[in-house]
Coordinates of C-alpha atoms and ligand atoms in Angstrom, one line a residue:
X1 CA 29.6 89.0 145.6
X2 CA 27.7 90.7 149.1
X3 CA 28.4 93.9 149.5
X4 CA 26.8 96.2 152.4
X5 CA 27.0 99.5 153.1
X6 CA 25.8 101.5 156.3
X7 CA 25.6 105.2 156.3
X8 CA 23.7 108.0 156.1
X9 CA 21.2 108.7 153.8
X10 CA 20.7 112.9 153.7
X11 CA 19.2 115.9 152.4
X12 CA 21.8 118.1 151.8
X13 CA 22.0 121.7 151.1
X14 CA 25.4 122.6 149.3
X15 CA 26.9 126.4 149.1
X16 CA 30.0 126.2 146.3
X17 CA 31.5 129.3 144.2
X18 CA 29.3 127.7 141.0
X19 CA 25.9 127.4 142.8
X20 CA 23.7 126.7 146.0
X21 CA 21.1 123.4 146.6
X22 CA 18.7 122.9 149.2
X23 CA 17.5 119.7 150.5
X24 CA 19.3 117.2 147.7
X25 CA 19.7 113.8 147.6
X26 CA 23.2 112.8 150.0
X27 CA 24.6 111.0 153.0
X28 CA 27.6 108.6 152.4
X29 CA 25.2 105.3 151.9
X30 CA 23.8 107.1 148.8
X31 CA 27.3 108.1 146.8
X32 CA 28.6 104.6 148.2
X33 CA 25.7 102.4 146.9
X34 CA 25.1 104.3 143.5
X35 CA 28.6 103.9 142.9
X36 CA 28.9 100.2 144.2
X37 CA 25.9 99.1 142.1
X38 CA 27.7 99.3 139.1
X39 CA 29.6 96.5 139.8
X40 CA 27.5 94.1 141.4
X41 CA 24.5 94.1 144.2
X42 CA 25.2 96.4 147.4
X43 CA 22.8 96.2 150.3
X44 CA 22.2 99.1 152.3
X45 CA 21.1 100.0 155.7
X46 CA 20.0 103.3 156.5
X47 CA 17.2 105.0 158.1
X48 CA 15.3 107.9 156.6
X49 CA 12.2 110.1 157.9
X50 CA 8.7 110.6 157.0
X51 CA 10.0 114.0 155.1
X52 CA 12.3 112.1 152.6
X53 CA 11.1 112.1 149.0
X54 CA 10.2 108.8 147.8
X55 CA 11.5 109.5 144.4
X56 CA 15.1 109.3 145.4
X57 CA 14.6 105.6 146.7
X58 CA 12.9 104.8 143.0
X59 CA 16.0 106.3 141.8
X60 CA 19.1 103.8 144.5
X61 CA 16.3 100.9 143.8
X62 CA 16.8 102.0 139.9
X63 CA 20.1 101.0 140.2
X64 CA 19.8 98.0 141.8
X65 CA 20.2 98.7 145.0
X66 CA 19.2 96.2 147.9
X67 CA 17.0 98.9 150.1
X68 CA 15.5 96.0 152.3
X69 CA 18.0 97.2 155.1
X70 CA 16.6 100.9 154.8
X71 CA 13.9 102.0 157.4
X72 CA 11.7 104.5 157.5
X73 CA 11.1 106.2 160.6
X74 CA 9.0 109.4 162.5
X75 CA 10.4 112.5 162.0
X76 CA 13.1 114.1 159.9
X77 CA 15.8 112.9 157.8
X78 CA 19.7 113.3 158.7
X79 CA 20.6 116.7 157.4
X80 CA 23.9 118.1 156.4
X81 CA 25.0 121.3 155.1
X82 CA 27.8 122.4 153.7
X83 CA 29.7 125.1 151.8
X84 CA 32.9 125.3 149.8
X85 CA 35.3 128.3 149.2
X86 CA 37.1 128.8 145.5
X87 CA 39.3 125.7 147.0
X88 CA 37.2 123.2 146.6
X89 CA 39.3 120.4 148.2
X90 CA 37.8 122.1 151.6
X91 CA 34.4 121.6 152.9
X92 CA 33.7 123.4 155.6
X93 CA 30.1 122.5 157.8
X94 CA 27.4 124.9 158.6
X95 CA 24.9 122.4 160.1
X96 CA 24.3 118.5 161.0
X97 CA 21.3 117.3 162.2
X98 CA 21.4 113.8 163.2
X99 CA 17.7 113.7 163.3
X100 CA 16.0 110.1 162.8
X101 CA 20.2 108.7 163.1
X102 CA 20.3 109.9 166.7
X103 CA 18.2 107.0 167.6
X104 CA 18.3 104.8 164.8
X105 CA 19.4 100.7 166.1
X106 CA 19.8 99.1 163.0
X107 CA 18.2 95.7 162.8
X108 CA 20.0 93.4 159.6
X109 CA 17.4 91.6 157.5
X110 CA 18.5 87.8 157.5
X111 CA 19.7 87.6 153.7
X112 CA 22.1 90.7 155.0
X113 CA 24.2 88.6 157.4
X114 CA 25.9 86.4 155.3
X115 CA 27.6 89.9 153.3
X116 CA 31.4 89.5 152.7
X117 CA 32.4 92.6 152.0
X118 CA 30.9 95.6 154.4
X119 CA 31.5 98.9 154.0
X120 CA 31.4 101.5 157.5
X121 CA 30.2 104.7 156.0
X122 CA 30.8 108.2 157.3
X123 CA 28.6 107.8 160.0
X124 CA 28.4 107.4 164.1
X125 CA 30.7 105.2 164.9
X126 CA 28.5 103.1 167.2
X127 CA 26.1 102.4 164.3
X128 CA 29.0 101.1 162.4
X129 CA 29.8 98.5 164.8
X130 CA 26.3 97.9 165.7
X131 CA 26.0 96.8 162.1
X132 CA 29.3 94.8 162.2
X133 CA 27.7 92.7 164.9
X134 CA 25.7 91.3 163.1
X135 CA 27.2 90.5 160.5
X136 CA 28.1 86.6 160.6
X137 CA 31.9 86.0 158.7
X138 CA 32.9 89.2 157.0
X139 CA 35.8 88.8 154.4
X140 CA 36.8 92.2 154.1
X141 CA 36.0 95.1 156.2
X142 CA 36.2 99.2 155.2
X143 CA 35.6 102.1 157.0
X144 CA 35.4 105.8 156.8
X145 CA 34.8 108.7 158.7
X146 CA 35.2 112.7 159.0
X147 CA 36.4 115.1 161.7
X148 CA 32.6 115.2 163.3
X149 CA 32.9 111.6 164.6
X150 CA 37.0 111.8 165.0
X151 CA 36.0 114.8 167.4
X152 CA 33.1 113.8 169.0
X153 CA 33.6 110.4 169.4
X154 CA 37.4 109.5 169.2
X155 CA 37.1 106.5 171.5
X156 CA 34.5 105.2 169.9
X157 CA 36.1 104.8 166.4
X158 CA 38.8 103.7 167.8
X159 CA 36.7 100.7 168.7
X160 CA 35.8 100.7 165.0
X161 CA 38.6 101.0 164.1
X162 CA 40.1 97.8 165.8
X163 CA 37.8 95.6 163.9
X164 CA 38.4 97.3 160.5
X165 CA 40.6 95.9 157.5
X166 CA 40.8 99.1 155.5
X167 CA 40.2 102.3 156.3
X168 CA 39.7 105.8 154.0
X169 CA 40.2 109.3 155.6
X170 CA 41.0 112.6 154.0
X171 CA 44.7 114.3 154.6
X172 CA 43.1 116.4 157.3
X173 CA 41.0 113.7 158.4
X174 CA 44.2 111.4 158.4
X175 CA 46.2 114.1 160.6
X176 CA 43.6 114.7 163.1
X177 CA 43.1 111.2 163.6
X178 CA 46.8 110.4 164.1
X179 CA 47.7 113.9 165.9
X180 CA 50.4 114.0 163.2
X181 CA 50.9 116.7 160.5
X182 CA 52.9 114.6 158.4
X183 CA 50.6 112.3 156.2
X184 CA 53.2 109.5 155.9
X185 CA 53.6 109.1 159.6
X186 CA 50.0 109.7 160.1
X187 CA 49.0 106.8 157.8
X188 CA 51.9 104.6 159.6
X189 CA 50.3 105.7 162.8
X190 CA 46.6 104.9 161.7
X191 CA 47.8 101.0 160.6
X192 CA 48.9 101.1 163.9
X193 CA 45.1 101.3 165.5
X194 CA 44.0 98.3 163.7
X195 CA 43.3 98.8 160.3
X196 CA 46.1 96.7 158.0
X197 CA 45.5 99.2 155.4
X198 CA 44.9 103.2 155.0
X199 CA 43.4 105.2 151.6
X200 CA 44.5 108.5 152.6
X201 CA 42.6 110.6 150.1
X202 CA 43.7 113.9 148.7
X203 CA 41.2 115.7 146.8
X204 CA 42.0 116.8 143.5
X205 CA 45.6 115.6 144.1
X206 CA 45.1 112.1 144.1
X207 CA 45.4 108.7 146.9
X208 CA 47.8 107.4 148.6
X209 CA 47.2 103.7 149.6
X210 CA 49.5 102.3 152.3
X211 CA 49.7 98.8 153.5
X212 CA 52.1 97.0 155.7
X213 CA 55.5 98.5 153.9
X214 CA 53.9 99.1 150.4
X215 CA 52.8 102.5 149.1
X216 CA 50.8 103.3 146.1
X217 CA 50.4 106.5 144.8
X218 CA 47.3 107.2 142.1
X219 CA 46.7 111.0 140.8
X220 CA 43.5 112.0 140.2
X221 CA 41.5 112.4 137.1
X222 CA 42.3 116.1 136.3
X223 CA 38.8 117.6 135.3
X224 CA 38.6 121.0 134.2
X225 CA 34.8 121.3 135.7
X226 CA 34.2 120.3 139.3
X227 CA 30.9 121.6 140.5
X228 CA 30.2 119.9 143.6
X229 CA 32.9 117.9 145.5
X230 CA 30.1 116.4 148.1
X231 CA 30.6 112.5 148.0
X232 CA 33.8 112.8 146.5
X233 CA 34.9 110.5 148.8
X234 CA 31.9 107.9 149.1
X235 CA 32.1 107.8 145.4
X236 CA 35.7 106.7 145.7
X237 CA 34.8 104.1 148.1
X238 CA 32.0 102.8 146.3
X239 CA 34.3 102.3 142.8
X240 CA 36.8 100.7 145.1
X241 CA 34.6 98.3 147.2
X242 CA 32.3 97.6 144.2
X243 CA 35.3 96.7 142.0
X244 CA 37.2 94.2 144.8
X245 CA 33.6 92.6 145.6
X246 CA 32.8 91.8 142.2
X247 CA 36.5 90.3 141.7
X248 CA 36.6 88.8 145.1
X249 CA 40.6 89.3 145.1
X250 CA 42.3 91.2 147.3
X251 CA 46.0 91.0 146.2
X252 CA 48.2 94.5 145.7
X253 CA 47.5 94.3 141.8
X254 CA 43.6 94.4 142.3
X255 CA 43.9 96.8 145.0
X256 CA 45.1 99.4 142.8
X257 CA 42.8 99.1 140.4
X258 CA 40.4 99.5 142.6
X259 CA 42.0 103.1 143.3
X260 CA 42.2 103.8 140.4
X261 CA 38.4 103.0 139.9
X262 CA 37.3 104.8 143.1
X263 CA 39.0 107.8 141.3
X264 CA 36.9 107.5 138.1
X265 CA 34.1 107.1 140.1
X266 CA 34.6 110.5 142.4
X267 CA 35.8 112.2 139.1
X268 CA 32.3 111.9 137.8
X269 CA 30.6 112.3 140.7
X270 CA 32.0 115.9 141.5
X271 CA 31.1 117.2 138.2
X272 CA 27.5 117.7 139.0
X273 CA 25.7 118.6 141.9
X274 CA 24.1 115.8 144.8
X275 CA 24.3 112.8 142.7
X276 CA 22.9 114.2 139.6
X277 CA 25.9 113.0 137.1
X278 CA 25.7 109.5 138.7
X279 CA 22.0 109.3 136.9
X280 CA 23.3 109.4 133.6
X281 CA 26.6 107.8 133.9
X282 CA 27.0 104.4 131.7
X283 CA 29.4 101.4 131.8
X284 CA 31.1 102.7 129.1
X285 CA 32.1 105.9 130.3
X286 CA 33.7 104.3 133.4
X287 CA 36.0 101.9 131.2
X288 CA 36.7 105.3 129.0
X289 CA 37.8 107.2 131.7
X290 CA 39.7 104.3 133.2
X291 CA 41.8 103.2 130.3
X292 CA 42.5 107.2 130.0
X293 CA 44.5 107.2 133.8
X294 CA 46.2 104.3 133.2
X295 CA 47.5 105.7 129.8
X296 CA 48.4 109.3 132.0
X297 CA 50.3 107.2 134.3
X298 CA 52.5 104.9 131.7
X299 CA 56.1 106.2 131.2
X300 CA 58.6 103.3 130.4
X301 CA 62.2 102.5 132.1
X302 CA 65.1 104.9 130.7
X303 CA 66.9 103.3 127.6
X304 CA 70.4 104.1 127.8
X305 CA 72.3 104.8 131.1
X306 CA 71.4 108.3 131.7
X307 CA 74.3 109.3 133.5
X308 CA 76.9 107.3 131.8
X309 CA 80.2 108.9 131.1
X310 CA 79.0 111.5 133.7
X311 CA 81.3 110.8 136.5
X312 CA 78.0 109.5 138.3
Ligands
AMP1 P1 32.1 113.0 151.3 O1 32.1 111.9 150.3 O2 33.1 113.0 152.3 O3 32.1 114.3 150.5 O4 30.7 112.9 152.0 C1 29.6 113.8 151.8 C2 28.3 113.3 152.4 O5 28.5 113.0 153.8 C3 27.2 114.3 152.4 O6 26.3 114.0 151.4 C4 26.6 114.4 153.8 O7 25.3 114.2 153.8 C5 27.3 113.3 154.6 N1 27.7 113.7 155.9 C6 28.2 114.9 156.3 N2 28.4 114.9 157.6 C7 28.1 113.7 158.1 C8 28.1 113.1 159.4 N3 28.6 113.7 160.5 N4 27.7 111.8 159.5 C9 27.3 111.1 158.4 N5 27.3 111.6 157.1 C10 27.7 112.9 157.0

């Protein structure tokens, strides 16, 4: 499998009703590629600046990581911050500082063009295509963004967007895109820019996966600790991507594994802060928690005819 990734890499600094963090490990290429990595090689290309802590790349390269792609540059790192309310299915921005991004022209190494499966993180949507460019025969291509690019550069990702197999967006994200406040339409309205199929993502609440006429519908793991939902989503990309990379299938019954996956992945993500659960997570515990959804969502056909003798 080839799997690449482009997105940011941050320092974040996170308000939510449990706790605050300054300056912590983030951006959409880190959740995405710590996630990915457990399922097979994923390449990343990034840029970072002369500020950002060299012990967070020991930690991506830890996991195996491909980091060739990710350059260093003068200045400051991309900065985000963020703060949640008691709902933590909203996150609502206080700051974003492109900073070494607003200039960054990514330049593939060679062993990076030949990756089949590329992943657009959250991140400006020229970059994103800049990347594509370069890559030479892509089998499968996913994208995702967030009201900051959908706002400020709407024509841009729609460009994106036309070249993209799969995209993942947010219920908010998914309506402001679509200028629809119904999530169904919205989605139908989204397949309709490009992209064959949408992940419309829902918080604690679950994905909805639409594709052509088919709809899938996975809950999500219900935790009774969220700490930080930062990289939620990435996470869920990363389980996803990772999974149908390693399988290199990409029919409807491997697709929803792969949600549910990108669940289990977000699920353990969000219970720490920045990516501090991903450090410890094992192998063992994503199987755990994956056999556990897929028991949660078993109920069999009804034995007897229910409404028999009913009149119905
Ligand atoms: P999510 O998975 O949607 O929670 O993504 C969270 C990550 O997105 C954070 O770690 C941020 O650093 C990053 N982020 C926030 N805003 C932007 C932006 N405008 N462009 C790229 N990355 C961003």
């Amino acid at each position: 499998m080839a799997l690449l990734v482009v997105g940011s890499i941050a320092l974040d600094s996170l308000e939510t009703p449990f706790g605050r963090r300054e300056d912590v490990l983030g951006g959409s290429a880190s959740y995405f590629s710590a996630c990915a990595s457990f399922f097979g090689p994923t390449r990343v290309v990034a840029v970072v600046g002369e500020d950002f802590p060299e012990e967070h790349v020991r930690f991506l390269a830890s996991r195996g990581v491909d980091l060739a792609g990710l350059a260093r540059q003068p200045g400051r790192t991309f900065r985000w911050k963020g703060r949640y309310e008691f709902d933590l299915n909203t996150a609502h921005t206080l700051d974003t500082q492109l900073n070494v991004f607003a200039k960054f022209q990514p330049a593939l190494p060679e062993h990076y063009r030949d990756s089949e499966y590329v992943f657009l993180g959250n991140i400006d949507p020229d970059l994103q295509r800049a990347v594509l460019d370069q890559v030479r025969a892509p089998r499968l291509v996913a994208c995702d963004t967030m009201n900051f690019w959908i706002e400020s550069k709407r024509e841009s990702l729609l460009r994106t967007l036309r070249r993209v197999d799969l995209l993942f967006v947010n219920d908010a994200e998914a309506r402001m895109l679509a200028g629809e406040h119904n999530v169904v339409k919205a989605a139908r309205k989204i397949l309709s820019f490009g992209p064959r199929s949408v992940v419309v993502k829902r918080g604690e609440y679950g994905a909805l996966f639409f594709s052509g006429d088919e709809v899938f519908a996975s809950s999500a793991v219900p935790l009774a600790a969220v700490f930080d939902p930062t990289g939620a989503g990435d996470s869920f990309a990363g389980g996803f991507m990772g999974y149908v990379a390693r399988v290199r299938r990409e029919d409807p019954a491997t697709l929803r594994r792969a949600i549910v996956l990108g669940s289990v992945l977000a699920s353990f993500t969000v219970e720490q802060f920045s990516l501090d659960r991903l450090r410890s997570l094992t192998p063992e515990e994503i199987r755990g928690r994956y056999a556990e959804a897929r028991e949660r969502a078993h109920f069999d056909d009804l034995e007897v005819d229910l409404f028999a003798g009913n009149g119905g």
